[in-house]
Amino acid sequence: MKQLRLLPLVLLFVAGHSTASVGKQRIEINTTKIVKSLQQPLVGENVNFLMSSDTHWPRKVSMQQRIGEMKLGMLRFPYGHLADNYLFTDAPFNDGADGLTPRVVSRGTAPGNYPWAVDDKGYFKKSLDFDEFVRYCQSLQIEPLVMVNMLGWQKSDSVVDFDDLKQHAIEWVRYANITRNYNIKYWQLGNEVAMHVDKSTYFKHFVEIAQAMKQVDPSIHIGFGEDGRSNWIAEALNNEDIGQYIDFLSPHQYLFGRAWSESYLRWRNYNGKITSKIDKLQRYADNSTHHKQVPLIITEYGVTGGDYPESKPKGYALFRSAQKNSNASMILSADKTFVTKYWGKGINNHAIHIKLLKDGDFVLRPYGCDGCFITAGENADSELQIAETFSDKARFQIIKAGKEHYRVKSVAFANRFIAFNYDNNRFNLSASKANKGEQFNIVDLDKKPKLYANADEAHIDQGMNYANDLWKSLLFAEMTLTTHNFKNVSHMIHWNTHSSWDGEFGGFHGLLANSLNNTAENTLTPIGEVIKLINNHSLSEVIQLPEKHGFVRSYATLSKDKSQMSIALINKNYHAEAVQIDLTDFNHDGQFQQWVYTGEHPEDEFPTVYFDELKGDKKLSNRQQLQMQLSPLSLTIIKLKAQ
């Protein structure tokens, strides 16, 4: 197990309120300011029906166990886009009591064209069916949400027309709530429909199917299937011919196209909004006449964007010249005093070890000099030096310079890049604006395991960064906790447990979208660990408080009886941050628990959760102030009990 340098949480309890000292971020939590109450844990999941059956897809650790560990509030079934090619049982859809026969409507579109998932007649081979899904929900006390196929009639080789899909929706409600008495409350009609059908057609079909489903069971809640990318929702809420059937909205929130989400340092320094669609839909609800309280069930969200991997995999590598017809490599000189070129293919003894620091910079350590560092020279134009100890001159940035090429930039001297100087046969720092220094192919030398040992088992490749890492999971935590402060947001459903877009063994380790790795152990990804922390330690009453404090983000929840408080603090910075928390209308009893989720650097794919239980001085009569140091790049959750 790796050893992390964690800062102890130092708490002081002070009567009344005082001014925060210099260098501390002050956070005020007033427990009388309640935004809303949550009925279930905040974060849910999109369960991928193709890959989530414990009956047909057995793993060493079951789906039911992992779902239970994350304490999910809601499960969406069967999926998102692929659910528009899904029938919960075959036509005429009314004989499910004799056994479900789920199938696709189209063999020509995904997942109908996945031979590992669908047989030659269109039936799913080993998918999670509706009954097994409900068993998960019932055994774990999770709220189910069903996404109903609204678009399958459009596919050229579809086995159904619109009337068939309408009957399918009717019979699904009947099977779920009459035949089986499952009491499924939430039914979403279509997924991201504005991408696939025109507005007038969807409005017409939405009303027609919603009416028919409610005739079977008037108690069900119907969700509008547009995700917020168009203005359909505002129009539907203000047209009661449509709006009367809308019981909840189902927006999606991703981060595509946002430059600030493309690297750790950009996110660290970003202080703007990250919830554009949710802001818009909350505004639509607030401005409507009859739907000001309409719940927002965010049926898909996740952290996306960027070019991954963000940096070359860490470890030993050859820095080969990217010049045409050149095999030259950057190497340590024979006397180990400077850095030069080797005019040949290069061997492992010429390798340079690349280490990523917590702040995103890199350290370069040549093979064969017993832990020495490559550093900048005395000034901005000096040749590179070899040093026995670390200093700021040993910090570099590795910057992409094309599809496969990289430049190495000094941190100590602005706008200086490593380049070869033919006059002294050494690598210097270059101020050239024409080429910004040398371009390298960085050839990874670390041995990596094969992707699969055999056709049935996928192995973790620990040498690669698939971007589900520490800083992305902290961004996910910020996105989740920021969004849950909106008064109409009742549930948030992360996308997703496993991804099938890359095949049967896709997402074997650390795929950005996944909360679970597609391995026999079914382990939680960093994002899965964050979901587990948030859901297991959040309470029902959401407190309104200022969120942003420099690099720190703060959130708090309270138990219904005000006997417990949970505080979540995100430190985006690569340095420790001091904070002072002032409490109003809540006196702490002198004991608390804390969980610290952190890692070794921004792209750490294996963050660690540290737990501690501490006791304060019981002689103090008034405990309304907490002071602490937050570990770098961390999510800290503190549980307090009232005195």
XYZ file of C-alpha atoms in Angstrom:
643
model
C 0.000 0.000 0.000
C 1.380 3.399 -0.884
C 2.147 5.839 1.898
C 0.548 9.270 1.621
C 1.574 12.369 3.487
C -1.715 13.349 5.122
C -2.100 16.407 7.256
C -3.712 15.846 10.628
C -7.013 17.648 11.020
C -6.469 20.185 13.790
C -9.678 21.471 15.366
C -10.146 24.323 17.795
C -13.549 25.093 19.326
C -14.105 28.725 20.244
C -17.079 30.441 21.836
C -18.797 32.845 19.476
C -17.430 34.044 16.134
C -14.122 35.718 15.435
C -12.344 37.075 12.416
C -10.375 34.508 10.403
C -6.633 34.940 10.690
C -4.517 35.900 7.702
C -4.093 33.033 5.260
C -7.210 31.148 6.339
C -10.310 30.718 4.241
C -13.336 31.537 6.391
C -16.477 29.434 5.929
C -19.759 30.279 7.656
C -22.363 27.538 8.133
C -25.772 28.660 9.363
C -27.889 25.605 10.095
C -31.122 27.616 9.909
C -30.639 28.103 6.148
C -32.015 24.849 4.733
C -32.389 24.685 0.932
C -34.287 21.387 0.733
C -34.624 17.870 2.104
C -33.352 14.764 0.318
C -35.431 11.574 0.389
C -32.605 9.286 -0.810
C -28.811 9.528 -1.035
C -27.962 12.162 -3.617
C -26.005 10.277 -6.292
C -27.455 7.457 -8.378
C -26.139 5.470 -11.333
C -26.937 4.556 -14.906
C -26.625 0.807 -14.709
C -25.471 -0.638 -18.033
C -27.921 -3.465 -18.667
C -25.497 -5.182 -21.065
C -22.795 -5.676 -18.428
C -24.500 -5.677 -15.024
C -26.196 -9.044 -14.511
C -24.907 -11.065 -11.576
C -26.855 -14.008 -12.988
C -25.347 -13.964 -16.482
C -22.125 -11.967 -15.940
C -20.633 -13.309 -12.692
C -17.637 -11.491 -11.242
C -15.526 -12.134 -8.161
C -17.293 -9.172 -6.560
C -20.932 -8.842 -7.576
C -22.725 -5.833 -8.988
C -25.140 -5.942 -6.077
C -22.275 -5.678 -3.584
C -20.598 -2.761 -5.379
C -23.887 -0.917 -5.866
C -24.556 -1.392 -2.164
C -21.132 -0.026 -1.221
C -21.862 3.180 -3.138
C -25.227 3.498 -1.301
C -26.896 4.753 -4.470
C -30.067 6.795 -4.244
C -31.458 5.905 -7.677
C -30.759 3.399 -10.466
C -31.738 4.173 -14.054
C -32.672 1.259 -16.297
C -31.943 0.038 -18.878
C -29.501 2.794 -19.948
C -29.407 5.990 -22.026
C -29.062 6.079 -25.808
C -28.896 2.280 -26.121
C -32.247 2.034 -24.331
C -33.896 3.447 -27.459
C -33.045 0.065 -28.970
C -34.503 -1.979 -26.108
C -37.753 -3.834 -25.421
C -38.219 -5.188 -21.893
C -39.847 -8.290 -23.395
C -40.874 -9.450 -26.851
C -44.193 -8.604 -28.543
C -47.043 -8.676 -27.668
C -45.375 -7.451 -24.433
C -48.063 -8.918 -22.146
C -46.690 -12.331 -21.268
C -43.795 -11.305 -19.036
C -45.163 -13.369 -16.169
C -44.099 -16.449 -18.147
C -40.528 -15.133 -18.335
C -39.027 -11.971 -19.815
C -37.487 -12.087 -23.300
C -35.729 -8.713 -23.706
C -34.584 -7.869 -27.233
C -33.511 -5.066 -29.576
C -35.815 -3.337 -32.047
C -32.986 -3.025 -34.606
C -30.180 -5.443 -35.448
C -28.407 -2.785 -37.502
C -27.720 -0.259 -34.731
C -26.058 -0.552 -31.326
C -26.385 -2.725 -29.363
C -28.074 -4.892 -31.990
C -24.777 -5.136 -33.872
C -22.784 -6.283 -30.813
C -22.349 -10.051 -31.382
C -21.133 -10.528 -27.815
C -24.385 -9.036 -26.474
C -27.156 -9.975 -28.954
C -27.894 -13.249 -30.753
C -28.766 -13.578 -34.438
C -32.486 -13.245 -33.685
C -32.131 -9.991 -31.758
C -32.393 -11.302 -28.192
C -29.940 -10.309 -25.486
C -27.551 -13.081 -24.499
C -26.559 -12.203 -20.935
C -28.032 -8.837 -20.103
C -29.524 -7.591 -16.850
C -33.269 -7.985 -17.318
C -35.962 -5.892 -15.672
C -36.752 -8.392 -12.909
C -33.125 -8.715 -11.808
C -32.779 -4.925 -11.898
C -35.772 -4.554 -9.577
C -34.301 -7.160 -7.223
C -31.176 -4.986 -6.910
C -33.332 -1.970 -6.072
C -35.534 -3.790 -3.575
C -32.707 -5.519 -1.727
C -30.661 -2.305 -1.473
C -33.589 0.119 -0.988
C -32.748 2.118 -4.113
C -35.312 4.171 -6.044
C -35.666 2.779 -9.606
C -36.163 4.930 -12.709
C -37.163 3.402 -16.048
C -36.202 4.987 -19.382
C -38.929 4.101 -21.921
C -38.061 3.585 -25.602
C -39.650 6.433 -27.607
C -37.544 6.407 -30.774
C -37.172 2.778 -31.867
C -39.926 3.112 -34.456
C -37.638 5.344 -36.564
C -34.973 2.737 -37.259
C -35.056 1.390 -40.821
C -34.969 -2.260 -39.740
C -37.158 -1.820 -36.663
C -39.417 -4.689 -35.583
C -41.902 -2.158 -34.111
C -43.829 0.912 -35.246
C -44.969 3.759 -32.996
C -48.194 2.024 -32.000
C -46.147 -0.998 -30.935
C -43.891 1.208 -28.798
C -46.938 2.791 -27.194
C -48.292 -0.657 -26.342
C -44.844 -1.660 -25.059
C -44.891 1.297 -22.634
C -48.420 0.458 -21.473
C -47.607 -3.196 -20.866
C -44.362 -2.347 -19.089
C -46.256 -0.258 -16.525
C -48.874 -2.981 -16.201
C -46.256 -5.697 -15.728
C -44.244 -3.632 -13.218
C -46.986 -2.175 -11.053
C -50.003 -4.458 -11.523
C -48.691 -7.941 -12.351
C -45.545 -7.784 -10.184
C -46.572 -5.001 -7.790
C -43.081 -3.457 -8.031
C -44.461 0.074 -7.510
C -42.069 1.725 -9.970
C -42.682 5.447 -9.576
C -40.414 7.195 -12.114
C -40.755 6.697 -15.893
C -38.730 8.828 -18.319
C -40.071 9.046 -21.882
C -37.086 9.048 -24.223
C -33.433 10.026 -23.966
C -31.905 13.226 -25.423
C -34.830 13.291 -27.830
C -33.999 16.635 -29.479
C -31.026 14.936 -31.163
C -33.194 12.311 -32.863
C -36.733 13.589 -33.532
C -38.441 16.897 -34.292
C -40.224 18.855 -31.571
C -43.816 18.531 -32.784
C -43.509 14.750 -33.166
C -42.039 14.301 -29.699
C -44.616 16.580 -28.060
C -47.440 14.603 -29.700
C -45.981 11.216 -28.795
C -45.106 12.309 -25.256
C -48.693 13.301 -24.488
C -50.135 10.198 -26.134
C -47.911 7.720 -24.289
C -48.056 9.582 -20.960
C -51.861 9.518 -21.060
C -51.893 5.809 -21.859
C -49.397 4.882 -19.128
C -51.282 6.865 -16.470
C -54.504 5.118 -17.401
C -52.843 1.901 -16.243
C -51.405 3.449 -13.064
C -52.306 7.093 -12.280
C -49.735 7.211 -9.463
C -46.657 7.033 -11.707
C -44.454 10.073 -12.363
C -43.649 10.866 -16.003
C -40.363 12.490 -17.015
C -39.897 14.744 -20.046
C -37.166 13.259 -22.276
C -35.420 16.395 -23.561
C -32.113 16.948 -21.760
C -31.826 20.747 -21.884
C -29.862 21.313 -25.085
C -32.826 23.091 -26.741
C -35.683 25.361 -25.622
C -38.268 22.557 -25.723
C -38.548 22.377 -21.938
C -39.469 26.037 -21.464
C -42.135 25.722 -24.147
C -43.544 22.474 -22.728
C -43.745 23.832 -19.169
C -45.750 26.814 -20.383
C -48.137 24.746 -22.513
C -50.482 22.912 -20.136
C -51.614 20.555 -22.882
C -48.108 19.115 -22.462
C -47.070 20.392 -19.053
C -49.893 18.664 -17.194
C -48.171 15.337 -17.900
C -44.680 16.463 -16.812
C -43.937 15.239 -13.292
C -40.177 15.700 -13.513
C -37.509 16.994 -15.893
C -34.512 14.875 -16.902
C -31.598 17.185 -17.800
C -28.080 15.993 -18.596
C -24.956 17.880 -17.541
C -21.592 17.150 -19.139
C -18.498 19.310 -19.654
C -17.788 18.887 -23.363
C -15.991 21.803 -25.005
C -14.976 23.604 -21.812
C -11.305 24.535 -21.966
C -11.049 24.828 -18.181
C -11.790 21.093 -17.813
C -8.939 20.008 -20.093
C -6.128 19.991 -17.535
C -5.611 20.008 -13.806
C -4.107 23.498 -13.643
C -6.930 24.981 -15.714
C -9.515 23.471 -13.374
C -7.520 24.513 -10.306
C -7.558 28.133 -11.433
C -11.150 28.157 -12.727
C -13.685 30.032 -10.613
C -16.716 30.188 -12.912
C -19.926 28.175 -13.308
C -19.873 24.444 -14.000
C -23.640 23.832 -14.101
C -24.854 25.699 -17.199
C -27.772 23.399 -18.078
C -28.952 23.071 -14.501
C -28.933 26.864 -14.111
C -31.052 27.103 -17.246
C -33.595 24.474 -16.208
C -33.926 25.871 -12.703
C -34.664 29.215 -14.351
C -37.279 27.582 -16.619
C -39.008 26.131 -13.554
C -38.841 29.404 -11.613
C -40.329 31.330 -14.555
C -43.138 28.856 -15.241
C -46.678 29.428 -14.013
C -47.609 25.945 -12.836
C -44.299 24.062 -12.459
C -42.105 26.078 -10.103
C -41.480 23.008 -7.930
C -40.994 20.473 -10.751
C -38.202 18.088 -9.694
C -34.985 18.018 -11.715
C -33.760 14.427 -11.893
C -30.399 14.718 -13.613
C -30.535 11.419 -15.472
C -26.974 11.704 -16.820
C -23.951 13.714 -15.739
C -20.209 13.365 -15.671
C -16.861 15.059 -16.124
C -15.844 15.024 -19.747
C -13.544 16.970 -22.024
C -9.843 17.169 -22.675
C -7.287 15.215 -24.646
C -6.278 12.077 -22.765
C -3.914 10.970 -21.563
C -3.028 14.506 -20.523
C 0.647 13.697 -20.276
C 2.977 10.928 -21.267
C 2.693 7.921 -18.938
C 5.109 8.228 -16.043
C 8.165 6.022 -15.625
C 11.336 5.357 -17.622
C 11.385 6.638 -21.195
C 13.699 7.559 -24.054
C 13.595 11.181 -25.210
C 14.206 10.715 -28.941
C 14.628 13.568 -31.339
C 11.531 14.151 -33.463
C 13.633 15.434 -36.366
C 13.144 13.553 -39.595
C 15.679 10.754 -40.216
C 17.107 11.118 -36.711
C 17.457 8.417 -34.060
C 19.264 10.661 -31.588
C 18.298 10.443 -27.912
C 18.817 12.790 -24.966
C 21.191 11.058 -22.510
C 23.376 11.653 -19.493
C 27.011 12.252 -20.394
C 29.573 9.558 -19.605
C 31.006 11.567 -16.700
C 27.462 12.287 -15.424
C 27.900 16.063 -15.431
C 25.718 17.261 -18.334
C 23.031 16.187 -20.830
C 23.937 15.441 -24.430
C 22.771 13.490 -27.492
C 23.422 9.894 -28.355
C 23.483 9.472 -32.132
C 21.863 6.090 -32.393
C 18.725 4.177 -31.605
C 19.210 4.385 -27.856
C 19.155 1.661 -25.230
C 17.535 1.283 -21.838
C 20.624 2.649 -20.071
C 19.897 5.967 -21.798
C 16.467 6.208 -20.170
C 15.226 9.167 -18.180
C 12.703 8.647 -15.394
C 9.683 10.967 -15.594
C 7.992 11.693 -12.263
C 4.800 13.725 -12.002
C 4.603 16.054 -9.008
C 1.394 16.940 -7.172
C 1.254 20.399 -8.762
C 1.419 19.012 -12.297
C 5.096 19.689 -12.998
C 7.571 16.939 -13.940
C 10.979 15.922 -12.610
C 13.499 14.261 -14.978
C 16.003 11.838 -13.433
C 18.561 10.135 -15.726
C 19.168 6.429 -15.404
C 22.512 5.507 -13.875
C 23.369 8.500 -11.688
C 21.952 7.286 -8.379
C 18.985 9.633 -8.026
C 20.323 12.802 -9.638
C 18.129 15.466 -11.266
C 18.269 17.283 -14.603
C 17.988 21.000 -13.796
C 18.098 24.354 -15.519
C 21.431 26.155 -15.334
C 22.387 29.339 -13.546
C 20.521 31.562 -15.979
C 17.919 31.329 -18.724
C 20.460 30.597 -21.477
C 22.729 28.170 -19.643
C 23.229 24.532 -20.455
C 21.306 21.970 -18.420
C 22.958 20.832 -15.205
C 22.987 17.618 -13.172
C 22.190 18.103 -9.479
C 22.173 15.714 -6.543
C 19.319 17.491 -4.762
C 15.909 18.732 -5.836
C 15.210 22.431 -6.411
C 12.716 24.512 -8.381
C 15.179 24.433 -11.283
C 14.429 20.704 -11.568
C 10.802 21.414 -12.459
C 9.734 21.031 -16.097
C 6.501 20.865 -18.052
C 5.978 18.316 -20.822
C 3.835 19.964 -23.477
C 2.218 18.323 -26.459
C 3.591 19.636 -29.777
C 1.607 17.600 -32.259
C 0.035 14.186 -32.390
C 3.064 12.298 -31.037
C 5.645 14.968 -30.232
C 6.414 16.819 -27.003
C 8.467 19.822 -25.892
C 10.047 20.182 -22.478
C 9.627 23.607 -20.889
C 11.477 24.999 -17.877
C 9.393 26.151 -14.918
C 12.213 28.151 -13.325
C 12.768 30.355 -16.409
C 9.803 31.698 -18.357
C 9.443 30.739 -22.023
C 12.577 28.601 -22.086
C 12.498 25.149 -23.693
C 15.094 22.384 -23.804
C 16.972 22.393 -27.128
C 20.226 20.895 -28.381
C 23.165 23.263 -28.892
C 25.492 21.971 -31.620
C 28.246 24.419 -30.577
C 28.878 22.729 -27.244
C 27.192 19.374 -27.976
C 24.886 19.807 -25.002
C 21.236 20.469 -24.238
C 20.561 24.047 -23.182
C 17.501 26.148 -22.512
C 16.466 27.932 -25.691
C 14.633 31.237 -26.090
C 13.947 30.606 -29.758
C 10.467 31.780 -30.765
C 10.690 29.971 -34.080
C 10.696 26.404 -32.844
C 10.390 26.802 -29.062
C 13.111 24.249 -28.608
C 13.510 20.583 -29.348
C 10.616 18.288 -30.176
C 10.799 14.771 -28.765
C 9.156 11.432 -29.227
C 8.882 10.117 -25.678
C 9.199 6.342 -25.910
C 7.846 4.595 -22.834
C 10.111 1.790 -21.606
C 8.077 0.539 -18.647
C 6.850 -3.002 -19.187
C 3.076 -3.187 -19.311
C 0.858 -6.238 -18.867
C -1.236 -7.389 -21.757
C -4.729 -6.007 -21.937
C -6.344 -9.414 -21.561
C -4.915 -12.613 -20.174
C -7.605 -14.493 -22.043
C -10.958 -13.869 -23.640
C -12.773 -13.931 -20.313
C -10.675 -11.697 -18.091
C -9.361 -8.142 -18.385
C -6.311 -6.942 -16.475
C -5.502 -3.529 -15.105
C -2.789 -1.743 -17.029
C -1.284 0.358 -14.274
C 1.087 2.150 -16.613
C -1.535 4.111 -18.518
C -3.690 7.075 -17.590
C -7.278 6.748 -18.722
C -8.172 10.017 -16.967
C -10.399 8.608 -14.214
C -7.925 9.912 -11.707
C -7.588 12.089 -8.627
C -8.179 15.543 -10.065
C -11.004 14.449 -12.362
C -12.740 12.752 -9.444
C -12.360 15.924 -7.364
C -13.886 17.890 -10.244
C -16.700 15.315 -10.208
C -17.138 15.925 -6.460
C -17.306 19.680 -7.040
C -19.806 19.244 -9.874
C -21.971 16.928 -7.763
C -22.002 18.992 -4.589
C -22.486 22.280 -6.444
C -25.435 20.899 -8.393
C -27.128 19.387 -5.364
C -27.531 22.896 -3.910
C -30.180 23.713 -6.550
C -33.535 23.598 -4.790
C -35.339 21.590 -7.508
C -32.621 18.945 -7.967
C -33.950 15.799 -6.277
C -31.607 13.148 -7.730
C -28.377 13.033 -9.719
C -27.627 9.927 -11.797
C -23.995 9.538 -12.807
C -23.096 8.175 -16.254
C -22.291 5.219 -15.735
C -21.297 1.961 -13.972
C -19.580 0.345 -16.987
C -19.259 1.426 -20.606
C -20.059 -0.968 -23.447
C -19.061 1.462 -26.200
C -15.541 -0.023 -26.280
C -16.716 -3.624 -26.433
C -17.194 -6.489 -24.035
C -13.952 -5.737 -22.198
C -13.980 -1.960 -22.680
C -13.267 0.251 -19.699
C -11.160 -2.439 -18.062
C -9.430 0.186 -15.961
C -10.105 3.824 -15.232
C -12.301 4.824 -18.169
C -13.417 8.366 -17.411
C -17.158 7.649 -17.587
C -17.136 4.625 -15.280
C -17.706 4.248 -11.559
C -16.653 0.577 -11.745
C -13.720 -1.023 -13.531
C -14.634 -3.788 -15.968
C -12.543 -6.375 -14.148
C -13.310 -9.565 -12.270
C -12.930 -7.640 -9.003
C -15.369 -4.966 -10.257
C -13.392 -2.365 -8.300
C -14.491 1.217 -7.797
C -12.798 3.842 -9.944
C -11.787 7.160 -8.344
C -15.177 8.580 -9.348
C -16.831 5.530 -7.795
C -14.926 6.173 -4.567
C -16.186 9.772 -4.520
C -19.781 8.592 -5.041
C -19.329 6.177 -2.132
C -17.989 8.917 0.146
C -20.672 11.466 -0.700
C -23.594 9.048 -0.438
C -22.458 7.347 2.757
C -21.759 10.552 4.649
C -24.283 13.134 3.437
C -27.390 13.857 5.516
C -30.934 14.752 4.468
C -31.106 18.548 5.018
C -29.064 20.585 2.519
C -27.647 23.786 4.026
C -27.219 26.928 1.936
C -23.754 28.445 2.312
C -21.134 30.242 0.194
C -19.325 27.598 -1.835
C -16.129 29.218 -3.133
C -13.230 30.229 -0.898
C -10.089 30.587 -3.019
C -9.106 27.031 -3.961
C -11.471 25.574 -1.344
C -15.094 24.519 -1.936
C -17.469 23.976 0.997
C -20.790 22.153 1.413
C -22.819 20.994 4.404
C -25.830 18.857 5.289
C -27.751 18.328 8.514
C -29.820 15.482 9.906
C -33.575 16.031 10.167
C -33.442 16.240 13.955
C -30.352 18.507 13.857
C -28.349 16.019 15.897
C -25.624 15.555 13.242
C -23.824 17.677 10.670
C -21.706 16.593 7.707
C -19.252 19.043 6.130
C -17.600 18.360 2.758
C -14.495 20.366 1.817
C -12.627 20.169 -1.492
C -9.083 21.511 -1.722
C -8.309 22.059 -5.417
C -4.817 23.322 -4.676
C -1.595 21.302 -4.713
C -0.658 22.933 -1.404
C -2.383 22.562 1.947
C -5.091 25.135 2.659
C -6.010 26.508 6.085
C -9.710 27.020 6.780
C -11.798 28.343 9.631
C -15.433 27.232 9.927
C -17.883 29.246 12.008
C -21.074 27.427 13.019
C -24.418 29.077 13.755
C -27.117 27.307 15.781
C -25.040 24.139 16.173
C -22.818 23.250 19.122
C -20.427 20.357 18.618
C -20.043 17.708 21.342
C -16.261 17.510 21.106
C -16.043 14.326 19.023
C -15.966 13.874 15.277
C -15.043 11.594 12.424
C -13.173 12.554 9.277
C -12.528 10.950 5.901
C -9.770 12.339 3.667
C -9.661 11.272 0.016
C -6.389 12.208 -1.673
C -3.443 10.923 -3.694
C 0.143 11.562 -4.700
C -0.381 13.821 -7.728
C -3.240 15.125 -9.934
C -3.225 12.130 -12.262
C -3.015 9.512 -9.525
C -5.280 6.662 -10.655
C -5.288 5.004 -7.229
C -6.266 7.626 -4.628
C -6.612 6.563 -1.018
C -9.265 7.230 1.634
C -7.918 7.934 5.107
C -10.259 7.688 8.120
C -9.787 9.043 11.616
C -11.946 9.411 14.704
C -10.925 12.197 17.034
C -12.103 13.532 20.372
C -12.050 17.139 21.495
C -11.906 18.693 24.962
C -15.244 17.947 26.658
C -14.691 20.781 29.171
C -15.362 23.422 26.518
C -18.934 24.676 26.861
C -19.317 26.332 23.455
C -18.020 24.696 20.327
C -18.845 26.848 17.335
C -15.558 27.230 15.476
C -13.355 24.723 13.667
C -9.869 25.428 12.326
C -8.018 22.948 10.159
C -5.466 22.310 7.447
C -6.825 20.574 4.358
C -4.499 18.113 2.640
C -3.430 19.068 -0.896
C -5.742 17.846 -3.672
C -8.310 16.341 -1.368
C -11.942 15.794 -0.488
C -12.414 15.920 3.279
C -15.675 14.944 4.955
C -16.214 15.743 8.635
C -19.064 14.293 10.695
C -20.077 16.229 13.827
C -22.617 15.480 16.560
C -24.577 18.123 18.418
C -23.814 18.710 22.080
